[in-house]
Tab-separated table of C-alpha atoms in Angstrom:
chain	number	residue	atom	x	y	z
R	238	UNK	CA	0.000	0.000	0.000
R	239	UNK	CA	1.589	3.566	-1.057
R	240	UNK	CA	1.483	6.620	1.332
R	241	UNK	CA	-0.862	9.392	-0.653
R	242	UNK	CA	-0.102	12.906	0.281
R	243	UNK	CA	-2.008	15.949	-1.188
R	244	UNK	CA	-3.273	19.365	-0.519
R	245	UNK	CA	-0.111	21.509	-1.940
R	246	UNK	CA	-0.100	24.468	-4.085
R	247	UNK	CA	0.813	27.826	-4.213
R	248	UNK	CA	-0.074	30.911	-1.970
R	249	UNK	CA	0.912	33.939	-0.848
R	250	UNK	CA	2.368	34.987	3.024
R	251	UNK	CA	0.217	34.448	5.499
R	252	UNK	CA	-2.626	32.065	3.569
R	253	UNK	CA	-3.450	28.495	5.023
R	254	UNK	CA	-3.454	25.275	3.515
R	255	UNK	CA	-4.395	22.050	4.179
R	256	UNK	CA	-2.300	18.583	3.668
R	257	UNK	CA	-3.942	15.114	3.728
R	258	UNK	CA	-2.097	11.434	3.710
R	259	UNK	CA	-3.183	8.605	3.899
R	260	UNK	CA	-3.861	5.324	4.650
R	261	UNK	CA	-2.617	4.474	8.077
R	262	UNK	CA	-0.578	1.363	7.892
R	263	UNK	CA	-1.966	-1.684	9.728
R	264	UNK	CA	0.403	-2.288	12.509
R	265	UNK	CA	2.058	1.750	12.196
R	266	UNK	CA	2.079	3.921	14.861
R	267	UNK	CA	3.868	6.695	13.836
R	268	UNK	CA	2.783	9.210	11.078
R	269	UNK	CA	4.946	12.485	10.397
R	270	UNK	CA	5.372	15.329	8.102
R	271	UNK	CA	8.565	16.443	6.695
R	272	UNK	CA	9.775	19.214	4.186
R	273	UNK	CA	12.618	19.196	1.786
R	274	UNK	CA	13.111	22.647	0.963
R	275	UNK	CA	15.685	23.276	-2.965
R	276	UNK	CA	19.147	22.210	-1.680
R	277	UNK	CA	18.757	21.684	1.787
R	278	UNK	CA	18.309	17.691	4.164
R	279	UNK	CA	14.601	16.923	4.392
R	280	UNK	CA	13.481	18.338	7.620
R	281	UNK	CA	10.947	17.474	10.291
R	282	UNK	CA	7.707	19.424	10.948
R	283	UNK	CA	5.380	17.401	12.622
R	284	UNK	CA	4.180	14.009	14.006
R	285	UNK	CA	1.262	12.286	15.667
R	286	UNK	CA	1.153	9.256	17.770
R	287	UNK	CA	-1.961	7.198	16.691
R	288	UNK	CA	-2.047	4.835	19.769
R	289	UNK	CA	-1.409	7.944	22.285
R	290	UNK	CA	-2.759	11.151	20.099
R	291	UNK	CA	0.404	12.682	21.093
R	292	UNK	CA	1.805	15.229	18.822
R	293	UNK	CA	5.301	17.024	17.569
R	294	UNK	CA	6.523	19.657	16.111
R	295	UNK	CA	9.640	21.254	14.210
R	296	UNK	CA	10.396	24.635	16.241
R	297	UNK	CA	9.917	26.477	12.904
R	298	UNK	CA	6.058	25.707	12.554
R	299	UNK	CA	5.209	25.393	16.383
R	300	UNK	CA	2.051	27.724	16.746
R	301	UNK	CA	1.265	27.825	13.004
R	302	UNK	CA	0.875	23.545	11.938
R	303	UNK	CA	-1.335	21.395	13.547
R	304	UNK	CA	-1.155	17.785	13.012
R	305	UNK	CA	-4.738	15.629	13.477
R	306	UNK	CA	-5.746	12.148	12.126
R	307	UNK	CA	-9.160	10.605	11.769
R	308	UNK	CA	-9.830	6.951	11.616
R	309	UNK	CA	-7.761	6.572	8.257
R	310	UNK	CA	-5.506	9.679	7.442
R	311	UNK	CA	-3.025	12.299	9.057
R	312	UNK	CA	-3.513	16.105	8.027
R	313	UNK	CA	-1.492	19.095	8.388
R	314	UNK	CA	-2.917	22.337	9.025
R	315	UNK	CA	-0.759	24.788	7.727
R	316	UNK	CA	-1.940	28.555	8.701
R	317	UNK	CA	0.228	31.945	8.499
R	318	UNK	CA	2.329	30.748	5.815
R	319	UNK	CA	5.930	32.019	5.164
R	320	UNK	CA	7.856	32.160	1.990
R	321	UNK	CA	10.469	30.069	4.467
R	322	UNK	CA	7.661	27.008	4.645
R	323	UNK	CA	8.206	27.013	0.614
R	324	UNK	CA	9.551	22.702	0.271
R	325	UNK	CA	8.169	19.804	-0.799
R	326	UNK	CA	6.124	18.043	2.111
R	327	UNK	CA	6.338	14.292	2.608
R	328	UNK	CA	4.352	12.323	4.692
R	329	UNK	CA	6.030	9.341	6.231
R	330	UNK	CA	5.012	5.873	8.447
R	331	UNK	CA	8.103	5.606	10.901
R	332	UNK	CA	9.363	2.005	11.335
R	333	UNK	CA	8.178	0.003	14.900
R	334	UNK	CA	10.379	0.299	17.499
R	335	UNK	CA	12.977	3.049	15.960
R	336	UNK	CA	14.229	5.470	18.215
R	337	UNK	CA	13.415	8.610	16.743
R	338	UNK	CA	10.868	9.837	15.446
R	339	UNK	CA	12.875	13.190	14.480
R	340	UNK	CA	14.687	11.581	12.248
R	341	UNK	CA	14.056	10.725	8.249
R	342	UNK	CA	16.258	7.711	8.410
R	343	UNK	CA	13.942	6.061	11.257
R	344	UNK	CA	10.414	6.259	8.376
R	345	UNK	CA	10.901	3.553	6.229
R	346	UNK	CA	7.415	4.236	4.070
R	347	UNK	CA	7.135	7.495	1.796
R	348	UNK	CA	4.481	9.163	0.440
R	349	UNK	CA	5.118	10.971	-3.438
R	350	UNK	CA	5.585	14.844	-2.056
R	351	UNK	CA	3.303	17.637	-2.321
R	352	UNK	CA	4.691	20.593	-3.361
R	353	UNK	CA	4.121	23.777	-1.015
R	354	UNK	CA	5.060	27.391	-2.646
R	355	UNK	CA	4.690	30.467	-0.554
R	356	UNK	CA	4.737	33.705	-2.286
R	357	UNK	CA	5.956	36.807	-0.611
């Protein structure tokens, strides 16, 4: 089963938008969000825990991103947009028992990128 991610586009500062992926993974507890931004390592911005509903966040998008599931998919609520949050967004099913959740190298199933342009 392949991670679907969508909900990109382009906007200007301070717009909202609204990322979807899906399906959760039987037997996958981890779902996260990262960014790969034109030259630059892919980078964390958010996570959810679907046994505890615990979530993360990157430091950059703390009080703008929220991260929420329902029964099937994890979403990322993007509001006050900077040109900075211009990347391609990946969601990502982190592998059971890795140590941390932070890191790329610990999600072992991909979704295809959604691309995310922010105008200024």
């Amino acid at each position: 089963v392949q991670l679907q991610a969508s909900g990109g586009g382009y906007v200007q500062a301070g717009a909202s938008l609204r990322l979807s992926c899906g399906p959760k993974l039987p037997n996958r507890y981890m779902m996260s969000w990262f960014r790969q931004a034109p030259g630059k390592e892919r980078e964390f911005v958010a996570g959810l825990s679907w046994s505890s509903g615990n979530t993360y966040y990157g430091e950059s998008v703390k009080g703008r991103f929220t991260v929420s599931r329902d029964s099937a998919k994890i979403y990322l609520q993007m509001n006050g947009l900077k040109p900075e949050d211009t990347a391609v967004y990946y969601c990502a099913s982190k592998r059971p028992y890795s140590a941390n959740l932070y890191s790329a190298s610990d999600y072992d199933r991909w979704g295809q990128g959604t691309q995310v342009t922010v105008s200024s």
